[in-house]
mmCIF file of N, CA, C and O in Angstrom:
data_model
loop_
_atom_site.group_PDB
_atom_site.id
_atom_site.type_symbol
_atom_site.label_atom_id
_atom_site.label_comp_id
_atom_site.label_asym_id
_atom_site.label_seq_id
_atom_site.Cartn_x
_atom_site.Cartn_y
_atom_site.Cartn_z
ATOM 1 N N UNK A 18 -35.692 108.850 66.096
ATOM 2 C CA UNK A 18 -35.295 108.944 64.701
ATOM 3 C C UNK A 18 -36.463 108.552 63.783
ATOM 4 O O UNK A 18 -36.704 109.210 62.775
ATOM 5 N N UNK A 19 -37.168 107.461 64.135
ATOM 6 C CA UNK A 19 -38.269 107.001 63.286
ATOM 7 C C UNK A 19 -39.410 108.006 63.261
ATOM 8 O O UNK A 19 -40.058 108.202 62.236
ATOM 9 N N UNK A 20 -39.648 108.660 64.393
ATOM 10 C CA UNK A 20 -40.690 109.683 64.442
ATOM 11 C C UNK A 20 -40.323 110.862 63.542
ATOM 12 O O UNK A 20 -41.167 111.410 62.834
ATOM 13 N N UNK A 21 -39.046 111.246 63.549
ATOM 14 C CA UNK A 21 -38.594 112.347 62.700
ATOM 15 C C UNK A 21 -38.788 111.995 61.217
ATOM 16 O O UNK A 21 -39.228 112.826 60.424
ATOM 17 N N UNK A 22 -38.485 110.760 60.856
ATOM 18 C CA UNK A 22 -38.690 110.313 59.467
ATOM 19 C C UNK A 22 -40.185 110.313 59.150
ATOM 20 O O UNK A 22 -40.607 110.782 58.094
ATOM 21 N N UNK A 23 -41.003 109.804 60.077
ATOM 22 C CA UNK A 23 -42.447 109.739 59.853
ATOM 23 C C UNK A 23 -43.066 111.128 59.737
ATOM 24 O O UNK A 23 -44.022 111.330 58.989
ATOM 25 N N UNK A 24 -42.507 112.099 60.443
ATOM 26 C CA UNK A 24 -43.021 113.465 60.375
ATOM 27 C C UNK A 24 -42.947 114.029 58.953
ATOM 28 O O UNK A 24 -43.720 114.902 58.593
ATOM 29 N N UNK A 25 -42.019 113.547 58.182
ATOM 30 C CA UNK A 25 -41.833 114.030 56.812
ATOM 31 C C UNK A 25 -41.970 112.888 55.799
ATOM 32 O O UNK A 25 -41.427 112.962 54.695
ATOM 33 N N UNK A 26 -42.713 111.862 56.165
ATOM 34 C CA UNK A 26 -42.812 110.675 55.318
ATOM 35 C C UNK A 26 -43.466 110.961 53.972
ATOM 36 O O UNK A 26 -43.086 110.369 52.961
ATOM 37 N N UNK A 27 -44.418 111.858 53.932
ATOM 38 C CA UNK A 27 -45.068 112.160 52.660
ATOM 39 C C UNK A 27 -44.102 112.832 51.691
ATOM 40 O O UNK A 27 -43.993 112.440 50.531
ATOM 41 N N UNK A 28 -43.359 113.815 52.182
ATOM 42 C CA UNK A 28 -42.366 114.482 51.321
ATOM 43 C C UNK A 28 -41.285 113.509 50.879
ATOM 44 O O UNK A 28 -40.867 113.523 49.712
ATOM 45 N N UNK A 29 -40.827 112.667 51.791
ATOM 46 C CA UNK A 29 -39.794 111.679 51.445
ATOM 47 C C UNK A 29 -40.309 110.696 50.402
ATOM 48 O O UNK A 29 -39.592 110.366 49.445
ATOM 49 N N UNK A 30 -41.535 110.234 50.567
ATOM 50 C CA UNK A 30 -42.099 109.283 49.602
ATOM 51 C C UNK A 30 -42.194 109.900 48.217
ATOM 52 O O UNK A 30 -41.832 109.276 47.213
ATOM 53 N N UNK A 31 -42.671 111.150 48.136
ATOM 54 C CA UNK A 31 -42.773 111.811 46.832
ATOM 55 C C UNK A 31 -41.399 112.075 46.218
ATOM 56 O O UNK A 31 -41.223 111.950 45.011
ATOM 57 N N UNK A 32 -40.432 112.440 47.027
ATOM 58 C CA UNK A 32 -39.076 112.672 46.509
ATOM 59 C C UNK A 32 -38.482 111.378 45.959
ATOM 60 O O UNK A 32 -37.898 111.367 44.868
ATOM 61 N N UNK A 33 -38.652 110.287 46.683
ATOM 62 C CA UNK A 33 -38.128 108.996 46.236
ATOM 63 C C UNK A 33 -38.828 108.543 44.960
ATOM 64 O O UNK A 33 -38.179 108.085 44.003
ATOM 65 N N UNK A 34 -40.152 108.678 44.907
ATOM 66 C CA UNK A 34 -40.886 108.306 43.690
ATOM 67 C C UNK A 34 -40.446 109.147 42.494
ATOM 68 O O UNK A 34 -40.303 108.631 41.383
ATOM 69 N N UNK A 35 -40.236 110.433 42.711
ATOM 70 C CA UNK A 35 -39.791 111.299 41.618
ATOM 71 C C UNK A 35 -38.415 110.871 41.106
ATOM 72 O O UNK A 35 -38.201 110.747 39.903
ATOM 73 N N UNK A 36 -37.490 110.633 42.017
ATOM 74 C CA UNK A 36 -36.134 110.246 41.617
ATOM 75 C C UNK A 36 -36.138 108.922 40.876
ATOM 76 O O UNK A 36 -35.486 108.779 39.834
ATOM 77 N N UNK A 37 -36.901 107.959 41.366
ATOM 78 C CA UNK A 37 -36.971 106.655 40.702
ATOM 79 C C UNK A 37 -37.590 106.781 39.315
ATOM 80 O O UNK A 37 -37.044 106.268 38.331
ATOM 81 N N UNK A 38 -38.731 107.473 39.213
ATOM 82 C CA UNK A 38 -39.395 107.575 37.907
ATOM 83 C C UNK A 38 -38.558 108.376 36.916
ATOM 84 O O UNK A 38 -38.477 108.027 35.736
ATOM 85 N N UNK A 39 -37.918 109.448 37.374
ATOM 86 C CA UNK A 39 -37.077 110.251 36.489
ATOM 87 C C UNK A 39 -35.874 109.432 36.014
ATOM 88 O O UNK A 39 -35.520 109.465 34.832
ATOM 89 N N UNK A 40 -35.261 108.676 36.909
ATOM 90 C CA UNK A 40 -34.102 107.856 36.549
ATOM 91 C C UNK A 40 -34.472 106.769 35.550
ATOM 92 O O UNK A 40 -33.741 106.529 34.581
ATOM 93 N N UNK A 41 -35.598 106.102 35.781
ATOM 94 C CA UNK A 41 -36.031 105.056 34.858
ATOM 95 C C UNK A 41 -36.377 105.642 33.486
ATOM 96 O O UNK A 41 -36.051 105.053 32.459
ATOM 97 N N UNK A 42 -37.026 106.787 33.479
ATOM 98 C CA UNK A 42 -37.334 107.446 32.206
ATOM 99 C C UNK A 42 -36.040 107.826 31.472
ATOM 100 O O UNK A 42 -35.913 107.598 30.268
ATOM 101 N N UNK A 43 -35.089 108.384 32.201
ATOM 102 C CA UNK A 43 -33.826 108.787 31.589
ATOM 103 C C UNK A 43 -33.101 107.581 30.998
ATOM 104 O O UNK A 43 -32.644 107.624 29.855
ATOM 105 N N UNK A 44 -33.015 106.498 31.766
ATOM 106 C CA UNK A 44 -32.324 105.298 31.293
ATOM 107 C C UNK A 44 -32.991 104.744 30.031
ATOM 108 O O UNK A 44 -32.330 104.446 29.037
ATOM 109 N N UNK A 45 -34.312 104.615 30.059
ATOM 110 C CA UNK A 45 -35.028 104.070 28.901
ATOM 111 C C UNK A 45 -34.918 104.960 27.684
ATOM 112 O O UNK A 45 -34.754 104.475 26.558
ATOM 113 N N UNK A 46 -35.001 106.256 27.898
ATOM 114 C CA UNK A 46 -34.917 107.192 26.783
ATOM 115 C C UNK A 46 -33.520 107.192 26.168
ATOM 116 O O UNK A 46 -33.372 107.226 24.936
ATOM 117 N N UNK A 47 -32.492 107.160 26.995
ATOM 118 C CA UNK A 47 -31.113 107.107 26.497
ATOM 119 C C UNK A 47 -30.870 105.818 25.718
ATOM 120 O O UNK A 47 -30.278 105.837 24.633
ATOM 121 N N UNK A 48 -31.340 104.703 26.257
ATOM 122 C CA UNK A 48 -31.173 103.411 25.583
ATOM 123 C C UNK A 48 -31.871 103.422 24.221
ATOM 124 O O UNK A 48 -31.297 102.992 23.219
ATOM 125 N N UNK A 49 -33.094 103.956 24.174
ATOM 126 C CA UNK A 49 -33.843 104.041 22.918
ATOM 127 C C UNK A 49 -33.128 104.944 21.909
ATOM 128 O O UNK A 49 -33.019 104.614 20.730
ATOM 129 N N UNK A 50 -32.642 106.086 22.373
ATOM 130 C CA UNK A 50 -31.937 107.022 21.501
ATOM 131 C C UNK A 50 -30.695 106.368 20.901
ATOM 132 O O UNK A 50 -30.447 106.460 19.691
ATOM 133 N N UNK A 51 -29.916 105.700 21.737
ATOM 134 C CA UNK A 51 -28.689 105.069 21.240
ATOM 135 C C UNK A 51 -28.985 103.900 20.300
ATOM 136 O O UNK A 51 -28.237 103.673 19.343
ATOM 137 N N UNK A 52 -30.063 103.175 20.545
ATOM 138 C CA UNK A 52 -30.448 102.107 19.613
ATOM 139 C C UNK A 52 -30.830 102.685 18.255
ATOM 140 O O UNK A 52 -30.487 102.118 17.210
ATOM 141 N N UNK A 53 -31.541 103.809 18.263
ATOM 142 C CA UNK A 53 -31.872 104.482 16.997
ATOM 143 C C UNK A 53 -30.611 104.948 16.274
ATOM 144 O O UNK A 53 -30.510 104.832 15.054
ATOM 145 N N UNK A 54 -29.671 105.498 17.043
ATOM 146 C CA UNK A 54 -28.415 105.951 16.445
ATOM 147 C C UNK A 54 -27.663 104.778 15.804
ATOM 148 O O UNK A 54 -27.127 104.915 14.704
ATOM 149 N N UNK A 55 -27.621 103.651 16.498
ATOM 150 C CA UNK A 55 -26.932 102.476 15.945
ATOM 151 C C UNK A 55 -27.619 101.970 14.681
ATOM 152 O O UNK A 55 -26.948 101.562 13.720
ATOM 153 N N UNK A 56 -28.962 101.987 14.658
ATOM 154 C CA UNK A 56 -29.676 101.528 13.470
ATOM 155 C C UNK A 56 -29.435 102.439 12.267
ATOM 156 O O UNK A 56 -29.526 102.004 11.127
ATOM 157 N N UNK A 57 -29.119 103.709 12.529
ATOM 158 C CA UNK A 57 -28.806 104.657 11.462
ATOM 159 C C UNK A 57 -27.307 104.729 11.197
ATOM 160 O O UNK A 57 -26.858 105.564 10.411
ATOM 161 N N UNK A 58 -26.554 103.883 11.898
ATOM 162 C CA UNK A 58 -25.091 103.851 11.809
ATOM 163 C C UNK A 58 -24.481 105.193 12.197
ATOM 164 O O UNK A 58 -23.512 105.659 11.607
ATOM 165 N N UNK A 59 -25.071 105.823 13.202
ATOM 166 C CA UNK A 59 -24.588 107.083 13.768
ATOM 167 C C UNK A 59 -23.903 106.777 15.100
ATOM 168 O O UNK A 59 -24.174 105.753 15.723
ATOM 169 N N UNK A 60 -23.044 107.664 15.581
ATOM 170 C CA UNK A 60 -22.389 107.418 16.879
ATOM 171 C C UNK A 60 -23.386 107.557 18.041
ATOM 172 O O UNK A 60 -24.327 108.349 17.981
ATOM 173 N N UNK A 61 -23.166 106.761 19.068
ATOM 174 C CA UNK A 61 -23.999 106.852 20.272
ATOM 175 C C UNK A 61 -23.448 107.963 21.173
ATOM 176 O O UNK A 61 -22.347 108.461 20.954
ATOM 177 N N UNK A 62 -24.247 108.341 22.194
ATOM 178 C CA UNK A 62 -23.807 109.388 23.108
ATOM 179 C C UNK A 62 -23.869 108.873 24.550
ATOM 180 O O UNK A 62 -24.536 107.891 24.850
ATOM 181 N N UNK A 63 -23.190 109.583 25.424
ATOM 182 C CA UNK A 63 -23.155 109.215 26.839
ATOM 183 C C UNK A 63 -24.351 109.827 27.569
ATOM 184 O O UNK A 63 -25.055 110.689 27.038
ATOM 185 N N UNK A 64 -24.535 109.403 28.798
ATOM 186 C CA UNK A 64 -25.615 109.942 29.620
ATOM 187 C C UNK A 64 -25.447 111.445 29.843
ATOM 188 O O UNK A 64 -26.419 112.195 29.806
ATOM 189 N N UNK A 65 -24.224 111.882 30.074
ATOM 190 C CA UNK A 65 -23.985 113.322 30.281
ATOM 191 C C UNK A 65 -24.313 114.132 29.035
ATOM 192 O O UNK A 65 -24.809 115.259 29.132
ATOM 193 N N UNK A 66 -24.051 113.575 27.880
ATOM 194 C CA UNK A 66 -24.400 114.272 26.644
ATOM 195 C C UNK A 66 -25.910 114.265 26.429
ATOM 196 O O UNK A 66 -26.491 115.262 25.997
ATOM 197 N N UNK A 67 -26.538 113.142 26.752
ATOM 198 C CA UNK A 67 -27.973 113.007 26.486
ATOM 199 C C UNK A 67 -28.814 113.919 27.378
ATOM 200 O O UNK A 67 -29.857 114.393 26.957
ATOM 201 N N UNK A 68 -28.360 114.185 28.577
ATOM 202 C CA UNK A 68 -29.157 115.019 29.487
ATOM 203 C C UNK A 68 -29.298 116.452 28.964
ATOM 204 O O UNK A 68 -30.201 117.180 29.356
ATOM 205 N N UNK A 69 -28.428 116.852 28.037
ATOM 206 C CA UNK A 69 -28.533 118.190 27.447
ATOM 207 C C UNK A 69 -29.348 118.191 26.145
ATOM 208 O O UNK A 69 -29.579 119.263 25.579
ATOM 209 N N UNK A 70 -29.771 117.027 25.697
ATOM 210 C CA UNK A 70 -30.527 116.925 24.444
ATOM 211 C C UNK A 70 -31.960 117.424 24.626
ATOM 212 O O UNK A 70 -32.620 117.114 25.617
ATOM 213 N N UNK A 71 -32.442 118.175 23.667
ATOM 214 C CA UNK A 71 -33.816 118.688 23.734
ATOM 215 C C UNK A 71 -34.828 117.546 23.660
ATOM 216 O O UNK A 71 -35.910 117.643 24.240
ATOM 217 N N UNK A 72 -34.494 116.465 22.984
ATOM 218 C CA UNK A 72 -35.407 115.313 22.878
ATOM 219 C C UNK A 72 -35.743 114.759 24.255
ATOM 220 O O UNK A 72 -36.899 114.471 24.550
ATOM 221 N N UNK A 73 -34.732 114.615 25.097
ATOM 222 C CA UNK A 73 -34.960 114.077 26.438
ATOM 223 C C UNK A 73 -35.904 114.967 27.230
ATOM 224 O O UNK A 73 -36.848 114.500 27.870
ATOM 225 N N UNK A 74 -35.671 116.268 27.194
ATOM 226 C CA UNK A 74 -36.499 117.184 27.975
ATOM 227 C C UNK A 74 -37.903 117.290 27.410
ATOM 228 O O UNK A 74 -38.873 117.405 28.159
ATOM 229 N N UNK A 75 -38.048 117.222 26.098
ATOM 230 C CA UNK A 75 -39.374 117.217 25.493
ATOM 231 C C UNK A 75 -40.154 115.996 25.953
ATOM 232 O O UNK A 75 -41.314 116.093 26.355
ATOM 233 N N UNK A 76 -39.517 114.829 25.900
ATOM 234 C CA UNK A 76 -40.170 113.599 26.358
ATOM 235 C C UNK A 76 -40.545 113.695 27.833
ATOM 236 O O UNK A 76 -41.616 113.245 28.237
ATOM 237 N N UNK A 77 -39.659 114.256 28.622
ATOM 238 C CA UNK A 77 -39.905 114.336 30.062
ATOM 239 C C UNK A 77 -41.128 115.191 30.378
ATOM 240 O O UNK A 77 -41.951 114.835 31.218
ATOM 241 N N UNK A 78 -41.245 116.328 29.712
ATOM 242 C CA UNK A 78 -42.362 117.223 29.983
ATOM 243 C C UNK A 78 -43.658 116.762 29.344
ATOM 244 O O UNK A 78 -44.737 117.176 29.752
ATOM 245 N N UNK A 79 -43.562 115.907 28.350
ATOM 246 C CA UNK A 79 -44.758 115.417 27.673
ATOM 247 C C UNK A 79 -45.203 114.051 28.185
ATOM 248 O O UNK A 79 -46.143 113.469 27.664
ATOM 249 N N UNK A 80 -44.554 113.550 29.197
ATOM 250 C CA UNK A 80 -44.830 112.205 29.695
ATOM 251 C C UNK A 80 -46.155 112.187 30.455
ATOM 252 O O UNK A 80 -46.234 112.512 31.625
ATOM 253 N N UNK A 81 -47.216 111.787 29.778
ATOM 254 C CA UNK A 81 -48.544 111.855 30.381
ATOM 255 C C UNK A 81 -48.726 110.869 31.522
ATOM 256 O O UNK A 81 -49.530 111.092 32.423
ATOM 257 N N UNK A 82 -47.983 109.754 31.536
ATOM 258 C CA UNK A 82 -48.137 108.786 32.621
ATOM 259 C C UNK A 82 -47.745 109.399 33.962
ATOM 260 O O UNK A 82 -48.323 109.066 34.989
ATOM 261 N N UNK A 83 -46.755 110.287 33.954
ATOM 262 C CA UNK A 83 -46.304 110.882 35.202
ATOM 263 C C UNK A 83 -47.404 111.723 35.845
ATOM 264 O O UNK A 83 -47.494 111.801 37.072
ATOM 265 N N UNK A 84 -48.256 112.319 35.038
ATOM 266 C CA UNK A 84 -49.363 113.090 35.591
ATOM 267 C C UNK A 84 -50.335 112.189 36.340
ATOM 268 O O UNK A 84 -50.791 112.517 37.436
ATOM 269 N N UNK A 85 -50.646 111.035 35.750
ATOM 270 C CA UNK A 85 -51.544 110.103 36.417
ATOM 271 C C UNK A 85 -50.908 109.524 37.673
ATOM 272 O O UNK A 85 -51.576 109.345 38.689
ATOM 273 N N UNK A 86 -49.616 109.243 37.621
ATOM 274 C CA UNK A 86 -48.913 108.738 38.800
ATOM 275 C C UNK A 86 -48.929 109.777 39.914
ATOM 276 O O UNK A 86 -49.146 109.448 41.078
ATOM 277 N N UNK A 87 -48.739 111.038 39.563
ATOM 278 C CA UNK A 87 -48.731 112.095 40.576
ATOM 279 C C UNK A 87 -50.090 112.221 41.263
ATOM 280 O O UNK A 87 -50.168 112.313 42.487
ATOM 281 N N UNK A 88 -51.152 112.200 40.490
ATOM 282 C CA UNK A 88 -52.486 112.319 41.078
ATOM 283 C C UNK A 88 -52.799 111.114 41.952
ATOM 284 O O UNK A 88 -53.287 111.250 43.083
ATOM 285 N N UNK A 89 -52.499 109.926 41.456
ATOM 286 C CA UNK A 89 -52.748 108.715 42.252
ATOM 287 C C UNK A 89 -51.923 108.727 43.526
ATOM 288 O O UNK A 89 -52.419 108.353 44.596
ATOM 289 N N UNK A 90 -50.685 109.163 43.434
ATOM 290 C CA UNK A 90 -49.822 109.219 44.614
ATOM 291 C C UNK A 90 -50.370 110.187 45.648
ATOM 292 O O UNK A 90 -50.383 109.885 46.844
ATOM 293 N N UNK A 91 -50.811 111.351 45.213
ATOM 294 C CA UNK A 91 -51.367 112.329 46.151
ATOM 295 C C UNK A 91 -52.563 111.765 46.903
ATOM 296 O O UNK A 91 -52.686 111.907 48.115
ATOM 297 N N UNK A 92 -53.426 111.106 46.182
ATOM 298 C CA UNK A 92 -54.634 110.573 46.809
ATOM 299 C C UNK A 92 -54.309 109.408 47.732
ATOM 300 O O UNK A 92 -54.711 109.386 48.893
ATOM 301 N N UNK A 93 -53.568 108.450 47.239
ATOM 302 C CA UNK A 93 -53.318 107.218 47.998
ATOM 303 C C UNK A 93 -52.351 107.450 49.154
ATOM 304 O O UNK A 93 -52.627 107.063 50.289
ATOM 305 N N UNK A 94 -51.228 108.095 48.896
ATOM 306 C CA UNK A 94 -50.226 108.253 49.952
ATOM 307 C C UNK A 94 -50.665 109.217 51.043
ATOM 308 O O UNK A 94 -50.311 109.054 52.201
ATOM 309 N N UNK A 95 -51.445 110.227 50.694
ATOM 310 C CA UNK A 95 -51.856 111.184 51.722
ATOM 311 C C UNK A 95 -52.841 110.582 52.720
ATOM 312 O O UNK A 95 -53.086 111.154 53.773
ATOM 313 N N UNK A 96 -53.401 109.433 52.414
ATOM 314 C CA UNK A 96 -54.290 108.757 53.356
ATOM 315 C C UNK A 96 -53.488 108.195 54.528
ATOM 316 O O UNK A 96 -53.908 108.290 55.681
ATOM 317 N N UNK A 97 -52.308 107.619 54.256
ATOM 318 C CA UNK A 97 -51.545 106.939 55.292
ATOM 319 C C UNK A 97 -50.357 107.736 55.828
ATOM 320 O O UNK A 97 -49.969 107.566 56.967
ATOM 321 N N UNK A 98 -49.763 108.584 55.021
ATOM 322 C CA UNK A 98 -48.551 109.272 55.435
ATOM 323 C C UNK A 98 -48.880 110.670 55.952
ATOM 324 O O UNK A 98 -49.936 111.217 55.686
ATOM 325 N N UNK A 99 -47.950 111.255 56.691
ATOM 326 C CA UNK A 99 -48.172 112.554 57.324
ATOM 327 C C UNK A 99 -47.044 113.515 56.977
ATOM 328 O O UNK A 99 -45.929 113.111 56.701
ATOM 329 N N UNK A 100 -47.346 114.811 57.055
ATOM 330 C CA UNK A 100 -46.343 115.855 56.895
ATOM 331 C C UNK A 100 -46.529 116.834 58.044
ATOM 332 O O UNK A 100 -47.589 117.425 58.201
ATOM 333 N N UNK A 101 -45.493 116.969 58.862
ATOM 334 C CA UNK A 101 -45.572 117.841 60.032
ATOM 335 C C UNK A 101 -45.914 119.269 59.606
ATOM 336 O O UNK A 101 -45.342 119.798 58.676
ATOM 337 N N UNK A 102 -46.861 119.861 60.310
ATOM 338 C CA UNK A 102 -47.248 121.228 60.029
ATOM 339 C C UNK A 102 -48.348 121.368 58.996
ATOM 340 O O UNK A 102 -48.839 122.460 58.761
ATOM 341 N N UNK A 103 -48.742 120.279 58.364
ATOM 342 C CA UNK A 103 -49.801 120.350 57.366
ATOM 343 C C UNK A 103 -51.144 120.512 58.067
ATOM 344 O O UNK A 103 -51.430 119.826 59.034
ATOM 345 N N UNK A 104 -51.999 121.428 57.588
ATOM 346 C CA UNK A 104 -53.294 121.610 58.233
ATOM 347 C C UNK A 104 -54.201 120.386 58.103
ATOM 348 O O UNK A 104 -55.108 120.194 58.886
ATOM 349 N N UNK A 105 -53.947 119.545 57.103
ATOM 350 C CA UNK A 105 -54.756 118.345 56.908
ATOM 351 C C UNK A 105 -54.274 117.175 57.746
ATOM 352 O O UNK A 105 -54.931 116.151 57.822
ATOM 353 N N UNK A 106 -53.129 117.295 58.364
ATOM 354 C CA UNK A 106 -52.524 116.173 59.067
ATOM 355 C C UNK A 106 -52.866 116.226 60.553
ATOM 356 O O UNK A 106 -52.878 117.280 61.170
ATOM 357 N N UNK A 107 -53.092 115.047 61.109
ATOM 358 C CA UNK A 107 -53.250 114.964 62.564
ATOM 359 C C UNK A 107 -51.877 115.147 63.188
ATOM 360 O O UNK A 107 -50.862 115.062 62.490
ATOM 361 N N UNK A 108 -51.807 115.398 64.497
ATOM 362 C CA UNK A 108 -50.490 115.457 65.132
ATOM 363 C C UNK A 108 -49.732 114.145 64.876
ATOM 364 O O UNK A 108 -50.282 113.062 65.033
ATOM 365 N N UNK A 109 -48.490 114.260 64.441
ATOM 366 C CA UNK A 109 -47.724 113.112 63.980
ATOM 367 C C UNK A 109 -47.559 112.043 65.048
ATOM 368 O O UNK A 109 -47.660 110.854 64.770
ATOM 369 N N UNK A 110 -47.324 112.436 66.292
ATOM 370 C CA UNK A 110 -47.077 111.446 67.331
ATOM 371 C C UNK A 110 -48.352 111.007 68.056
ATOM 372 O O UNK A 110 -48.284 110.269 69.018
ATOM 373 N N UNK A 111 -49.523 111.397 67.576
ATOM 374 C CA UNK A 111 -50.778 110.985 68.189
ATOM 375 C C UNK A 111 -51.137 109.579 67.693
ATOM 376 O O UNK A 111 -51.110 109.317 66.493
ATOM 377 N N UNK A 112 -51.464 108.656 68.614
ATOM 378 C CA UNK A 112 -51.840 107.304 68.194
ATOM 379 C C UNK A 112 -53.100 107.316 67.312
ATOM 380 O O UNK A 112 -53.953 108.187 67.442
ATOM 381 N N UNK A 113 -53.206 106.341 66.444
ATOM 382 C CA UNK A 113 -54.342 106.262 65.519
ATOM 383 C C UNK A 113 -55.671 106.134 66.266
ATOM 384 O O UNK A 113 -56.678 106.666 65.830
ATOM 385 N N UNK A 114 -55.672 105.413 67.371
ATOM 386 C CA UNK A 114 -56.933 105.187 68.083
ATOM 387 C C UNK A 114 -57.449 106.447 68.791
ATOM 388 O O UNK A 114 -58.593 106.489 69.216
ATOM 389 N N UNK A 115 -56.639 107.506 68.893
ATOM 390 C CA UNK A 115 -57.069 108.753 69.534
ATOM 391 C C UNK A 115 -57.578 109.779 68.535
ATOM 392 O O UNK A 115 -57.985 110.872 68.942
ATOM 393 N N UNK A 116 -57.569 109.467 67.270
ATOM 394 C CA UNK A 116 -58.028 110.433 66.267
ATOM 395 C C UNK A 116 -59.383 110.005 65.738
ATOM 396 O O UNK A 116 -59.685 108.814 65.650
ATOM 397 N N UNK A 117 -60.215 110.950 65.345
ATOM 398 C CA UNK A 117 -61.552 110.604 64.826
ATOM 399 C C UNK A 117 -61.488 110.000 63.445
ATOM 400 O O UNK A 117 -60.606 110.077 62.709
#
C-alpha cells in the first residue's frame, strides 16, 4: 500500500497543496467580503453564494502568491517525490543507494 502511495506521491502532494491553498483563500476572501458588507450595513452571504461571485474568481486568478508557491513546489518536491511513469523519475521501488 505504501509503495502504491509513493508511486503517486508527487501528484498527491500537489493535489493536497492545491486543496489547502484554495480552501484557505476561499475562507479568507469570504470572511473579508462579509466584513465589508457588515461595515456598509449590507447583508452578508453564505459560502455557496460567495463561490458564484465574480470577485472571488477574480481574486483567485489574480493571486500572484500562488504562482510562486507552484514554482517552488515543483522545484523542491520533485527532488524527493516520485511519479510512476515519469521520464525524469527513477524506478519507484529502486533503493536510493542503487541510483546514480
